[in-house]
Coordinates of N, CA and C in Angstrom, one line a residue:
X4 N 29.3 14.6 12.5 CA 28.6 14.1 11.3 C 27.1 14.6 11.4
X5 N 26.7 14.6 10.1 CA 24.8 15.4 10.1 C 24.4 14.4 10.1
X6 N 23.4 14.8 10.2 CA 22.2 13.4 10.1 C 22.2 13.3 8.2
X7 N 21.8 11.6 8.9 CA 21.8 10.9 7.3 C 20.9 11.4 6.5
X8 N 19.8 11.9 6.6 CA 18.7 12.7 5.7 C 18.8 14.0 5.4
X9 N 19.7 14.2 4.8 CA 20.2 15.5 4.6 C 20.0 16.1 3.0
X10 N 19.6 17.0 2.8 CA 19.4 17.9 1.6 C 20.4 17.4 0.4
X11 N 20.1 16.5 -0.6 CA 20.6 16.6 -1.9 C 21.1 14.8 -2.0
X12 N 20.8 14.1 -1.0 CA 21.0 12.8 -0.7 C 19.6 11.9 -1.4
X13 N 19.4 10.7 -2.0 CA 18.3 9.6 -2.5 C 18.0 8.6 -1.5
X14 N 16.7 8.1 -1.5 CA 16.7 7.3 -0.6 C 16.1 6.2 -1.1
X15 N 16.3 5.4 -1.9 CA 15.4 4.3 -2.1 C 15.6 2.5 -1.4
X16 N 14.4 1.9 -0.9 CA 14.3 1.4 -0.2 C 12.9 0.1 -0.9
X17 N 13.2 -0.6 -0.4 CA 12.0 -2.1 -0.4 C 11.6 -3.0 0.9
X18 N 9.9 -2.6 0.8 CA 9.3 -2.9 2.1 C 8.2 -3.9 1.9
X19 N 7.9 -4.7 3.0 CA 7.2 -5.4 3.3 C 5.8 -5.1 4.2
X20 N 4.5 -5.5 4.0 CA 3.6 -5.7 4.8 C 2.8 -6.4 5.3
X21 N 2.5 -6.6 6.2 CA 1.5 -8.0 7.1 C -0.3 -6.6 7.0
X22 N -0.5 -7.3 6.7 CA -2.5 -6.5 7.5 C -3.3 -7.5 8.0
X23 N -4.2 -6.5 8.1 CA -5.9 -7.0 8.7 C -6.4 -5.5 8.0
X24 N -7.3 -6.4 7.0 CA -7.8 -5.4 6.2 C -9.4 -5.6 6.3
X25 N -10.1 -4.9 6.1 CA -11.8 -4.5 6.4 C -12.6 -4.0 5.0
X26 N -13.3 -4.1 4.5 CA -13.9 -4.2 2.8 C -15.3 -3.4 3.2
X27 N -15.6 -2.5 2.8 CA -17.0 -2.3 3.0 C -18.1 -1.7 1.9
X28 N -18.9 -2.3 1.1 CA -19.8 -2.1 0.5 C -20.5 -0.6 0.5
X29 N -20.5 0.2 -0.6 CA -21.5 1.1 -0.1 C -23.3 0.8 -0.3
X30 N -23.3 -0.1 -1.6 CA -24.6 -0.4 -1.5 C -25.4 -1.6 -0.5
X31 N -24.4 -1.9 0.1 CA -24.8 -2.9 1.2 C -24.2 -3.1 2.8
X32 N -24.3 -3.7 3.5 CA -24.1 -4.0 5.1 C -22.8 -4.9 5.0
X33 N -22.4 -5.2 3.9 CA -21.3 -6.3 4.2 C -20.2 -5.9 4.3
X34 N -20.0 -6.7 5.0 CA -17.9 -6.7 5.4 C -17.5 -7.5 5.6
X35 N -15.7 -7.6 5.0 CA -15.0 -8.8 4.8 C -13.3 -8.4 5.4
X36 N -12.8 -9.6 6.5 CA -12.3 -9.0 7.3 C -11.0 -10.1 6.0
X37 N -9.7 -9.6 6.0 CA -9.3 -10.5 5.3 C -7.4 -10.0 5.8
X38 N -6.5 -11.1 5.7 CA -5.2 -10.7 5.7 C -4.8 -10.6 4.4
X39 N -3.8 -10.0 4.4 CA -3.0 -9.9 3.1 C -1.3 -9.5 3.5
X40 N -0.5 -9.6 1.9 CA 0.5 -8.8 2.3 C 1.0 -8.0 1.0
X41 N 2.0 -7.1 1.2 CA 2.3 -6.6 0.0 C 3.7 -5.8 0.1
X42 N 4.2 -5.5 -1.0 CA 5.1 -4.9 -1.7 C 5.5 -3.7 -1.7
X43 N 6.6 -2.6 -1.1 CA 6.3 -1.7 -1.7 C 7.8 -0.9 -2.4
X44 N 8.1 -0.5 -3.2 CA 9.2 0.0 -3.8 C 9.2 1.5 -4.1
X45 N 9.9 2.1 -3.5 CA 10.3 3.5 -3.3 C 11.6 4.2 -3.5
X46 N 11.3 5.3 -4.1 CA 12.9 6.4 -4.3 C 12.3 7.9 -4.2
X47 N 13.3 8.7 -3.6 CA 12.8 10.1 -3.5 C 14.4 10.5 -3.0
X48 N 14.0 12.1 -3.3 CA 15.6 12.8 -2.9 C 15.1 14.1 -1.9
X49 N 15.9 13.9 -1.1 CA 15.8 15.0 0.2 C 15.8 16.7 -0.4
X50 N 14.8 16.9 -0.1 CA 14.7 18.4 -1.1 C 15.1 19.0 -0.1
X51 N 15.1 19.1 1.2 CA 15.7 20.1 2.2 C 15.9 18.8 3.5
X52 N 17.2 19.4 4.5 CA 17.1 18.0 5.4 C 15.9 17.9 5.9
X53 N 15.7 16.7 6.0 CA 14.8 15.0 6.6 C 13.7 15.2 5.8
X54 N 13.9 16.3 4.7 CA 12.2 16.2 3.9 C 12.4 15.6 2.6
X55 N 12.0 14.5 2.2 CA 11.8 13.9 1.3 C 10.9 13.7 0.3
X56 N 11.0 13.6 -1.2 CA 10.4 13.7 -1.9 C 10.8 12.9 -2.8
X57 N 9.4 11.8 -3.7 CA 9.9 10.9 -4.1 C 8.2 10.3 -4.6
X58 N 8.4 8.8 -5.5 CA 7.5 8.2 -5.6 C 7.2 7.1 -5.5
X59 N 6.3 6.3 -4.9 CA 6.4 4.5 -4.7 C 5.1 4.0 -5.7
X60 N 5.9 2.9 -5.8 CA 4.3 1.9 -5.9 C 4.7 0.3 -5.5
X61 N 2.9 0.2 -5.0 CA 3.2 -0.8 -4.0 C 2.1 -1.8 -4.5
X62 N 2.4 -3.3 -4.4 CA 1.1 -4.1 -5.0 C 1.0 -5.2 -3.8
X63 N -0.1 -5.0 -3.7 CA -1.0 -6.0 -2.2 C -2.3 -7.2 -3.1
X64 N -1.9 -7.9 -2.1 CA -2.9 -9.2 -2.8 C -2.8 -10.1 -1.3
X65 N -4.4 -10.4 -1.3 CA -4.9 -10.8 -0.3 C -5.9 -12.2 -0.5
X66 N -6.3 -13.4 0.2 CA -7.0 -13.9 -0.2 C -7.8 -14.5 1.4
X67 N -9.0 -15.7 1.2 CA -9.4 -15.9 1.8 C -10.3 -17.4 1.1
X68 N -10.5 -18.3 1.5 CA -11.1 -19.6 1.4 C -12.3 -20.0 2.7
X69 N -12.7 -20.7 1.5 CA -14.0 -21.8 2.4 C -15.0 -21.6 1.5
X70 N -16.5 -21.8 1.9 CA -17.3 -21.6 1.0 C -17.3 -20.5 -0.2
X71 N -17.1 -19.4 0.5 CA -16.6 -18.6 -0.9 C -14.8 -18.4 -0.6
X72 N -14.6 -18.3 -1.7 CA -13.4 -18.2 -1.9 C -12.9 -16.9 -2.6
X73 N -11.9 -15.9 -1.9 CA -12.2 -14.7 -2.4 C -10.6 -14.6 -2.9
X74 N -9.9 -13.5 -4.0 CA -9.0 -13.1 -4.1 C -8.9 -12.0 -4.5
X75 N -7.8 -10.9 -3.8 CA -8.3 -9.4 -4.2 C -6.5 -9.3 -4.8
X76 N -6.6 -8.0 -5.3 CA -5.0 -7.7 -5.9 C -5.0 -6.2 -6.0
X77 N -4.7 -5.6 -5.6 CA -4.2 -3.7 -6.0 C -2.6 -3.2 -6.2
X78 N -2.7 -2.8 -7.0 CA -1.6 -2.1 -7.6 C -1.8 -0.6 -7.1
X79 N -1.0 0.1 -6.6 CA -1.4 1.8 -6.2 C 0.5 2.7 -6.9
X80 N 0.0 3.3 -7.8 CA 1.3 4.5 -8.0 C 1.2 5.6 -7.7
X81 N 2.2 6.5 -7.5 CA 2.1 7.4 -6.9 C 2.8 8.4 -5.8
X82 N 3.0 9.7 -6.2 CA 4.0 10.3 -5.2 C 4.0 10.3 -3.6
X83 N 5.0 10.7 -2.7 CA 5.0 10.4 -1.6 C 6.0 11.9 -1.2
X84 N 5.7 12.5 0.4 CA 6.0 13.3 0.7 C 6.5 12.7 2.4
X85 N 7.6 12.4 3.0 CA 8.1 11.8 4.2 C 8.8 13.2 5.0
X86 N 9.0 13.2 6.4 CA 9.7 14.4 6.8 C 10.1 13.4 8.4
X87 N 11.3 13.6 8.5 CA 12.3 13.1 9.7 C 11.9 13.8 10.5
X88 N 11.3 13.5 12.1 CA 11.1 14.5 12.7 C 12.4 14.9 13.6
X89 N 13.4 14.1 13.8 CA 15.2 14.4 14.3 C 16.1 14.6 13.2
X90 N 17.2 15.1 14.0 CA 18.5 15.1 12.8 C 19.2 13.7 13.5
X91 N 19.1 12.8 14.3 CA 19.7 12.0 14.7 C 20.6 11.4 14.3
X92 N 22.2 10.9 14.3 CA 22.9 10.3 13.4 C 21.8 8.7 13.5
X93 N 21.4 8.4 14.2 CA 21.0 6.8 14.7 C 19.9 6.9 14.1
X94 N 19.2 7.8 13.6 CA 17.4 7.2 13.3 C 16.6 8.3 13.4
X95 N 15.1 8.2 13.2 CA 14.4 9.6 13.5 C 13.1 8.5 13.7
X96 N 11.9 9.1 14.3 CA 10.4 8.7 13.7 C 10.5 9.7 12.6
X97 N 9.5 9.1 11.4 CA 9.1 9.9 10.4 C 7.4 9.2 10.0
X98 N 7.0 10.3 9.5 CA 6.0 10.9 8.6 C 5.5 10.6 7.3
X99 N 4.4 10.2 6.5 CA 4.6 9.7 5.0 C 3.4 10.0 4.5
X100 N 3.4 10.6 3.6 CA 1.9 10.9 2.7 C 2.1 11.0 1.5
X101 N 1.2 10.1 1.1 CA 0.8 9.5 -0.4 C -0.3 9.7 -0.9
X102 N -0.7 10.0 -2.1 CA -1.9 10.0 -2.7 C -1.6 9.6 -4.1
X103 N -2.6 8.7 -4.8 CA -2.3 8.4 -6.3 C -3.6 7.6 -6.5
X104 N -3.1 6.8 -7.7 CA -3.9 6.1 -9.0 C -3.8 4.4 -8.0
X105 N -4.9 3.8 -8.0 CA -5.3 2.4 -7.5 C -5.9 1.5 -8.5
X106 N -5.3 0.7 -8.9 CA -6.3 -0.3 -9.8 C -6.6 -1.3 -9.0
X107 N -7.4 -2.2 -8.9 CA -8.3 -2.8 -8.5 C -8.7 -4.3 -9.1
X108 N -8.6 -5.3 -8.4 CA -9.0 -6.7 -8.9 C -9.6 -7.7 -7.6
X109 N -11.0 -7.8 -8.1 CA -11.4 -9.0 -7.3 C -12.0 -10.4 -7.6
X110 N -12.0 -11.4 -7.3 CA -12.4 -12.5 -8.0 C -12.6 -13.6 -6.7
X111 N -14.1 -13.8 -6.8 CA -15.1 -14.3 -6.1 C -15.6 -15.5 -6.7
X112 N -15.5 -16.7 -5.4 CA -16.3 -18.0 -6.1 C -17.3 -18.6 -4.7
X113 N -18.3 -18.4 -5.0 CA -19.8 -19.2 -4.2 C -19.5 -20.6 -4.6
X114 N -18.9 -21.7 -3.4 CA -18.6 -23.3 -3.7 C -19.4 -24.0 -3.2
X115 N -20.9 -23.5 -2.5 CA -21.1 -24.5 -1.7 C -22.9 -24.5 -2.5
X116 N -23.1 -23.9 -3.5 CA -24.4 -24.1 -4.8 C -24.2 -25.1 -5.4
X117 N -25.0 -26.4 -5.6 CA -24.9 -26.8 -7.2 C -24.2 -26.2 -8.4
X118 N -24.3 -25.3 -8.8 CA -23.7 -24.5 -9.8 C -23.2 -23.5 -8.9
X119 N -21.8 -23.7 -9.5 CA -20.8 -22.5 -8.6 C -21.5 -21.2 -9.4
X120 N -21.3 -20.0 -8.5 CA -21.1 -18.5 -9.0 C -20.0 -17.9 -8.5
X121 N -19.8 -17.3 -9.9 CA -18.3 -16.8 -10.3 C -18.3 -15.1 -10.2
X122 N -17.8 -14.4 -9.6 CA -17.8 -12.8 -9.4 C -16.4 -12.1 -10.0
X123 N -16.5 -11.5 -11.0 CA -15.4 -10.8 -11.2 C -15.5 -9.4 -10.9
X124 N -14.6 -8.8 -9.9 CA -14.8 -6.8 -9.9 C -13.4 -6.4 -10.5
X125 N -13.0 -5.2 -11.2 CA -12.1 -4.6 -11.8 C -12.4 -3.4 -11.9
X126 N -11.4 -2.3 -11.5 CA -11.5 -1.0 -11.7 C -10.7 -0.4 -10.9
X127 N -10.6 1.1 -11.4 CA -9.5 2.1 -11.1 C -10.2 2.8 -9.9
X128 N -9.3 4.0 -9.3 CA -9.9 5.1 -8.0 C -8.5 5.9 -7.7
X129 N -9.2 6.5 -6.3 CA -8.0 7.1 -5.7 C -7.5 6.6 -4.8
X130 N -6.5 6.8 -4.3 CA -5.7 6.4 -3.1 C -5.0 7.1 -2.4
X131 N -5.2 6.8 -1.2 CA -4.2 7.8 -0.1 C -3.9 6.8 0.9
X132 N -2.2 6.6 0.8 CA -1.6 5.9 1.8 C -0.5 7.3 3.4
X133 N -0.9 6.9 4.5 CA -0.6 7.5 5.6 C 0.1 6.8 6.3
X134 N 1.2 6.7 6.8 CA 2.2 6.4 7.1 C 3.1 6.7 9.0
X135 N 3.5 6.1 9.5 CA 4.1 6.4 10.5 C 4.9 5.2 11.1
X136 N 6.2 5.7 11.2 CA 7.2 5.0 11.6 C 8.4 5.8 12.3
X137 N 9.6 4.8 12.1 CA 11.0 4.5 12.9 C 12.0 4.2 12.1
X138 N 12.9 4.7 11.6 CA 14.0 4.7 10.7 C 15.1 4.1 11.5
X139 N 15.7 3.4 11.5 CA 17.1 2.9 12.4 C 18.1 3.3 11.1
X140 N 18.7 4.2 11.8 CA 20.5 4.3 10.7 C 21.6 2.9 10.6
X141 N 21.6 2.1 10.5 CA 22.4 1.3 10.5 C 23.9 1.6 10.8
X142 N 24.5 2.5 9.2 CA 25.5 3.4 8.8 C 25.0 4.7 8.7
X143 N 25.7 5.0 7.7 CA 25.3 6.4 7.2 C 24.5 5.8 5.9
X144 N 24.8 4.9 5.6 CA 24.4 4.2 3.9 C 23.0 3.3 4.3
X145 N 22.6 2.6 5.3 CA 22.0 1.8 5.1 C 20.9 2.5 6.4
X146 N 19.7 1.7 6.3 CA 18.4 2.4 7.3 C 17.5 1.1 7.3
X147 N 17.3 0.6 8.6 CA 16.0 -0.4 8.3 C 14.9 0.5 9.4
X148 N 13.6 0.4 8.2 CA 12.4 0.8 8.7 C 11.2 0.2 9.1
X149 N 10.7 1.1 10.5 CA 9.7 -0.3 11.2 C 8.2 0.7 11.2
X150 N 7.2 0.1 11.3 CA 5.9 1.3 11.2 C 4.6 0.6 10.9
X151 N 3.9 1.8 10.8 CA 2.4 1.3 10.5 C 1.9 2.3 9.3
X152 N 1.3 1.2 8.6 CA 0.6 2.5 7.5 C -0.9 2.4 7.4
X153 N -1.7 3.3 7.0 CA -3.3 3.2 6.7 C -3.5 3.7 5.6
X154 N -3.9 3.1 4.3 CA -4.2 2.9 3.1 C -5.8 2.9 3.2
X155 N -6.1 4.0 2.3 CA -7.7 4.5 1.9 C -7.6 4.7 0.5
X156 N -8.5 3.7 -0.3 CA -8.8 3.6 -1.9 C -10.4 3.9 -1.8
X157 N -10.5 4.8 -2.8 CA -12.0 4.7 -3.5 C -12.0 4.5 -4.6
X158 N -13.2 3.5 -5.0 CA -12.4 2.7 -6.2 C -14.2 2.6 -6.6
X159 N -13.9 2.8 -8.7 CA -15.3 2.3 -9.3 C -14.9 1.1 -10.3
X160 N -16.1 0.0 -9.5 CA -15.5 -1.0 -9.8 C -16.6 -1.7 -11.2
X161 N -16.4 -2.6 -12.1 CA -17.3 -3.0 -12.7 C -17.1 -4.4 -12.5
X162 N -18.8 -5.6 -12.2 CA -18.7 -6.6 -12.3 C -19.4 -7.5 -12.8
X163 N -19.0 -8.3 -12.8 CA -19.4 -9.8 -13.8 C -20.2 -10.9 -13.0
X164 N -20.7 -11.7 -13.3 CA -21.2 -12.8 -12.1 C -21.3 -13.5 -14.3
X165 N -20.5 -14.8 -13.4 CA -21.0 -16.2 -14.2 C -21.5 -17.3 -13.0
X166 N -22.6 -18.2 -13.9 CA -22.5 -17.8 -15.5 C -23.6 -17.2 -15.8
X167 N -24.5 -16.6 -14.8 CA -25.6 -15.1 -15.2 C -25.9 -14.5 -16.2
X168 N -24.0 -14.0 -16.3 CA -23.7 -13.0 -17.3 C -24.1 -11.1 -16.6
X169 N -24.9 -11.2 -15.7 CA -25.2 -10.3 -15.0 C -24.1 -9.3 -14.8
X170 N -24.1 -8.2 -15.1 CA -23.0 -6.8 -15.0 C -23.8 -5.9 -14.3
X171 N -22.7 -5.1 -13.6 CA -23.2 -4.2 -13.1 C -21.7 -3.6 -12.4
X172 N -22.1 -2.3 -11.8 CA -21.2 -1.3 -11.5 C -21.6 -0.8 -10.4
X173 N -20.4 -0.5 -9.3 CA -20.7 0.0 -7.8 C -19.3 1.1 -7.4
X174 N -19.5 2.1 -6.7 CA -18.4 2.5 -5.8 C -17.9 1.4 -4.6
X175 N -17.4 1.4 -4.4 CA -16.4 0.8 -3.1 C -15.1 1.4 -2.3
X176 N -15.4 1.6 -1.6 CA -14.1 2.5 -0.6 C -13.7 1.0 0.2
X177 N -12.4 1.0 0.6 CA -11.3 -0.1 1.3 C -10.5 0.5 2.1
X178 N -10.5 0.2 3.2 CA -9.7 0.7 4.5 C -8.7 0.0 4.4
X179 N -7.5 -0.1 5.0 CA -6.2 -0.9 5.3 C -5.3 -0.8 6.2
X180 N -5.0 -1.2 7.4 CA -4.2 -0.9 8.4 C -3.2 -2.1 8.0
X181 N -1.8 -1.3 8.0 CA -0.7 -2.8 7.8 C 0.7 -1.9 8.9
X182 N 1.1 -3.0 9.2 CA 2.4 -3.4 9.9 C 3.8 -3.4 8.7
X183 N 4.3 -2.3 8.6 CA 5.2 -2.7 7.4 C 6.5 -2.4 7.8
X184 N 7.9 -3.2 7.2 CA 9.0 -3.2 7.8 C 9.6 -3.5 6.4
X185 N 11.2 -2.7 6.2 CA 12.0 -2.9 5.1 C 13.1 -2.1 5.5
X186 N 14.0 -2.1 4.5 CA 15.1 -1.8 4.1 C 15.6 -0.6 3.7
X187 N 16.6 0.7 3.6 CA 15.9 1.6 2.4 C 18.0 2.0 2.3
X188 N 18.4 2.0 1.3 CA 19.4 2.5 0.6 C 19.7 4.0 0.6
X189 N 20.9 4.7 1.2 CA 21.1 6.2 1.1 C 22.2 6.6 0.7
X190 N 21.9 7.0 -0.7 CA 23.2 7.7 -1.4 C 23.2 8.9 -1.8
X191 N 24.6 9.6 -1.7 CA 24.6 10.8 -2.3 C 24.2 10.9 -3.7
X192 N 24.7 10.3 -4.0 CA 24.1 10.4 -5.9 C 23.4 9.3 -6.3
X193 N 22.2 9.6 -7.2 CA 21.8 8.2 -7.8 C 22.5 8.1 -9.3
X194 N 22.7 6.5 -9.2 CA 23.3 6.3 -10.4 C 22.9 6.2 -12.0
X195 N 21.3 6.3 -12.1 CA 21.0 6.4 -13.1 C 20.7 7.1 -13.8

């Protein structure tokens, strides 16, 4: 038997992630350390064995309470390029690179003023998600995957403060280290 990632085969698959994620301001000193989790849904077809080619998108939402109360959301689409470093019938480590489109949502509340202040940020950027893991073959059909990814967005954001009314506009770059594990589906042919 070849190994399961073999040339002309699909792979699509649905993953989960745990983080500790890090926020950093370029016009300012601040940083916000925050958990989150997210989503990620993928398909691609082995263009040559264990090289894969395909596209995901993945949506992360994160929050944080107490005096301010923060809630963030990104949506990221986008192609992905993976490569098996074995022919193993059992598994391989593999490899993952992504780059795409990030939208962006944050929504900020100061609780501990007389008059709350309200922050809204929204906006698009780039994204590059980096990837490394552990595929286990189950069968020849099935694969569960264990790994780490780091996710880099640069993102231009525009924001609101109520009730101010105050607007204004900043760059912001977002690091993301996450722990992600899922499932992924392998068939000769896709059916759609």
């Amino acid at each position: 038997m070849d190994t399961p990632f073999r040339k002309g085969r699909w792979l699509t698959g649905l993953s989960g992630t745990i983080s500790s994620n890090t926020n950093k301001e370029r016009n300012s000193d601040e940083k916000r350390i925050t958990n989150e989790f997210g989503l990620n849904l993928s398909t691609g077809k082995f263009i040559e064995d264990r090289w894969l080619l395909g596209g995901n998108l993945r949506a992360d939402r994160g929050s944080s309470s107490g005096n301010i109360d923060r809630t963030t959301e990104s949506l990221f689409v986008g192609p992905f390029i993976s490569y098996y470093l074995t022919d193993s019938q059992r598994g391989s480590l593999f490899a993952r690179l992504s780059s795409g489109y990030i939208r962006y949502r944050e929504e900020t509340s100061i609780n501990e003023l007389d008059n709350p202040i309200r922050e809204v940020s929204e906006g698009g950027g780039l994204g590059a998600l980096v990837g490394l893991g552990y595929s286990y073959v189950i069968n020849d059909q099935i694969a569960f995957d264990i790994g780490f990814d780091l996710n880099l967005f640069w993102v231009s954001i525009d924001q609101e403060q109520q009730p101010s009314g105050t607007v204004g506009s900043q760059n912001i770059s977002i690091s993301n280290t996450a722990f992600s594990f899922g499932f992924n589906v392998i068939l000769d042919d896709f059916f759609f």
